[in-house]
Amino acid sequence: MLERRLAVPGGPAGNPGRGLRAPALWVWKNLLSPWYNAVLTAVALAVLGAVVPRVWRWAVDAEWSVIPANLTLLLAGTYPREEIWRLWAAVASLAGLAGLSGGTYRGSARKWMTAAFLCAAAAALVPAAAPSRMWLLTLGGLLAGGFSLGRRVAAAFGPAWRRILGAMWMASAAWVYVLLHGIAGSAVFPPVPTSSWGGLTMTLVLTAVGIIASFPLGVLLALGRRSALPAIRWACTAYIETVRGVPLISILFMAQVLLPIFLPDYRLEHVVRAMIGITLFSAAYMAENVRGGLQGVPKGQVEAAQALGLSNARILWLIVLPQALRAVLPSVVGQFISLLKDTSLVAIVGLLELLGIARSILANPAWLGLQAEVYLFVALIYFIFSFSMSSASRRLERALGLGER
Amino acid sequence: MMLSSDAFVQRKAFWRDTRFLAVLFQVLFLAVVILLAGAAYANMVRGLERLGLRLQLDFLSQEAGFGISEGIAYTPGDSYGRAFVVGVVNTLRVGALGIVLSTVVGVLVGIGRLSSNWLVRGLSSVYVEVFRNTPLLLQLIFWYSAVMLKMPGVRQSISVFDLVFINQRGVYIPRPVPTGAFALWVWLLIISVVMAAGLYVYRRRIQEREGRPGFAGLWALGLLAAGGALGWLAVPGSPLVLDVPILQGFNFRGGIQLSPEFAAMLTGLVLYTGAFIAEVVRGGIQSVPKGQREAALALGLRPAAAMYLVILPQALRIIIPPLTSQYLNLVKNSSLATAIGFPDMFNVGVTIMNQTGQSIPVFGLIMASYLSFSLITALIMNWYNRRVRLVER
């Protein structure tokens, strides 16, 4: 590094911060400095020069009108149009909770205000119908309001508030379920059959169910695999290794085709079968992640707890799991990201989640031949979700001081 | 999890004895598992009776009656078993090619992300983030329906140096064809392989005796390349000629034709897995402590030698296990071929299942095949891993 800096003619050898003042120096150092870097730059520029103008020309000519025309389908599937406010309400409740949590857990205020501001700006700029704008504004308001409320309440009540917040998150799962699924015989929330769920909503529901259900199952499997009892250890190991050895699509097919044979007395909805398949699959991978964390807990911790006279269950709950789960947080988030991407596979077994609904839009003669436009838009949605999750995980990793081995 | 605390067991009532509890717990667990399995089996028998099916494998020898668009020799008159084998071979073909190509892509991009060249670093990062953060299935469908099927017609084929042609019907690449001189050249090649092996052993011995880098692998490769090239020039005529695809009438003649499905499959798998392998490679190289490189340079090694002799061997050790799981993922992910109509094992299996209704045995076959692929790949990679692993005291 030093060597290179000295090699720059007239370079500010003792003061690298000054380098920014001379763009030419920056170009020299970052693009041309040893001779092979100049060659690499030339090659990269040639590739860019060949690709970018073509893509640009294509993007200008592309028929993007297919996206706004089908936006509601892509986001909400065939959810009854007069009930769509329930989806918005679900998102709004979660935004409020997120704001509250952000305020409680010493998040930086600026970030949350920016999020709220972006929501408001989107509401002002998006050329959408009036209700969508109003809901976007509400989202921004709830985020910001929840944040400032959360800060104040956290300061006033302390740890008890955090427990209440946890309970609220748990209750929100039931609340969202009621909103989405409805209650039979209710006038406010008439039931919406799962067959008319679809689009991004279905993707997010499948992901959320997969995360919530596979996490405890994965922890149990990981504990089972490390059990001192051979019967349990072997059973868990066999399950984990079998599931990890076969593709998800085969498990989804099995859930669709074989579950009805093994459980003939129960009429399971297609969505539920897919949820079962995703959960069973994801749990095996979760188990391996958690096992890594369990192995990282020093033996002395358990021995010290035993010496203090704690029961096995308490050692597990109070000593082992908190340390293990904290250590595996980043890899668990990674697991959630792949879960989000993997939900696209249910399109193969005929469910209309984001990718499935995109395919069915393209089957409509009105939108024939617009595969590139629609698939790129769908890819953008997936990208936004999983990229933001992965950068949040990286920030979390740094905040926890992990990954510095 | 039961934590053994036998050291503390004194005289206790038997229901508080850990050893007794352990046995009891396992018996209970097994009883629950057996009960559940039994209930599922009883349900299965009833369900199969209702559908009028019997569990047996003899359907595999019956005539399949459906066509498979590509793969080893097969006609609709062949048996279901043969059809499945065609699918297995197609899966292995995509898997093997995919593993080789995605390793190349991954290593190049992984090193590119650490480059001191800002442009190369940026492009590599964009590639990795875009391909890692979108679903593979979406990418496959995109390559197939939005790229391969949108290619120009046969007469307007895209030509790459007049060697490779791409059009709606697939990708045409040249095929190397052996001539009369090929056998002689192969003999010369074998001789140079033997000589290269000898040189490798000799250089290794120098390295061990004198304690300085012998670059045994490089010397051997150099000798091999020189032998091959000299042999190529020495034999009369060229031992291999390229059979370049040529447009004749309404189609291309000669060369190797890759179907659009195969091309899309391979592109999607390689680009997706390549992005993950790039991260594995980058992580491996970055995990080698900085001091190792500094120490190597302080000892007077040149940067290239420090990379080759000090950093890479240590990085490799970290890279191998996650690389193995990426290879396994690639083979398993090839099952997504069913979404774009490439006749891999899973696709053919589902067709057989739909025709015969024998869902349980067919699923058993598919799962067993994937499990054995995973096992074989894992065995090979574990063997390699043992070879590069740190030998601890």
mmCIF file of C-alpha atoms in Angstrom, chain A residues 10-11 16 35 43 53 73 119 124 130 135 141 154 168 180 198 205 241 255 263 285 298-299 304 358 386 399:
data_model
loop_
_atom_site.group_PDB
_atom_site.id
_atom_site.type_symbol
_atom_site.label_atom_id
_atom_site.label_comp_id
_atom_site.label_asym_id
_atom_site.label_seq_id
_atom_site.Cartn_x
_atom_site.Cartn_y
_atom_site.Cartn_z
ATOM 1 C CA GLY A 10 4.071 13.809 -6.918
ATOM 2 C CA GLY A 11 1.558 11.955 -4.825
ATOM 3 C CA PRO A 16 -3.699 10.251 1.809
ATOM 4 C CA TRP A 35 0.021 -1.983 -15.826
ATOM 5 C CA VAL A 43 -11.521 -4.782 -20.767
ATOM 6 C CA PRO A 53 -26.080 1.019 -24.661
ATOM 7 C CA LEU A 73 -52.356 -8.271 -9.192
ATOM 8 C CA CYS A 119 -43.013 6.819 2.648
ATOM 9 C CA ALA A 124 -46.839 12.280 -2.930
ATOM 10 C CA ALA A 130 -56.074 8.133 -3.876
ATOM 11 C CA TRP A 135 -52.259 4.500 3.104
ATOM 12 C CA GLY A 141 -46.991 8.625 10.057
ATOM 13 C CA ALA A 154 -39.207 2.853 26.923
ATOM 14 C CA MET A 168 -47.592 -7.197 21.001
ATOM 15 C CA LEU A 180 -56.023 -11.457 5.944
ATOM 16 C CA GLY A 198 -51.532 -14.224 -4.254
ATOM 17 C CA VAL A 205 -47.138 -14.796 4.155
ATOM 18 C CA GLU A 241 -29.446 -35.088 6.614
ATOM 19 C CA ALA A 255 -46.396 -32.203 0.384
ATOM 20 C CA LEU A 263 -53.616 -37.953 5.772
ATOM 21 C CA TYR A 285 -31.276 -26.023 7.594
ATOM 22 C CA PRO A 298 -17.929 -23.061 25.909
ATOM 23 C CA LYS A 299 -18.321 -26.191 28.005
ATOM 24 C CA ALA A 304 -20.538 -23.550 35.909
ATOM 25 C CA ALA A 358 -46.245 -13.039 -13.047
ATOM 26 C CA SER A 386 -33.534 -9.701 0.301
ATOM 27 C CA ALA A 399 -23.334 -4.149 16.213
#
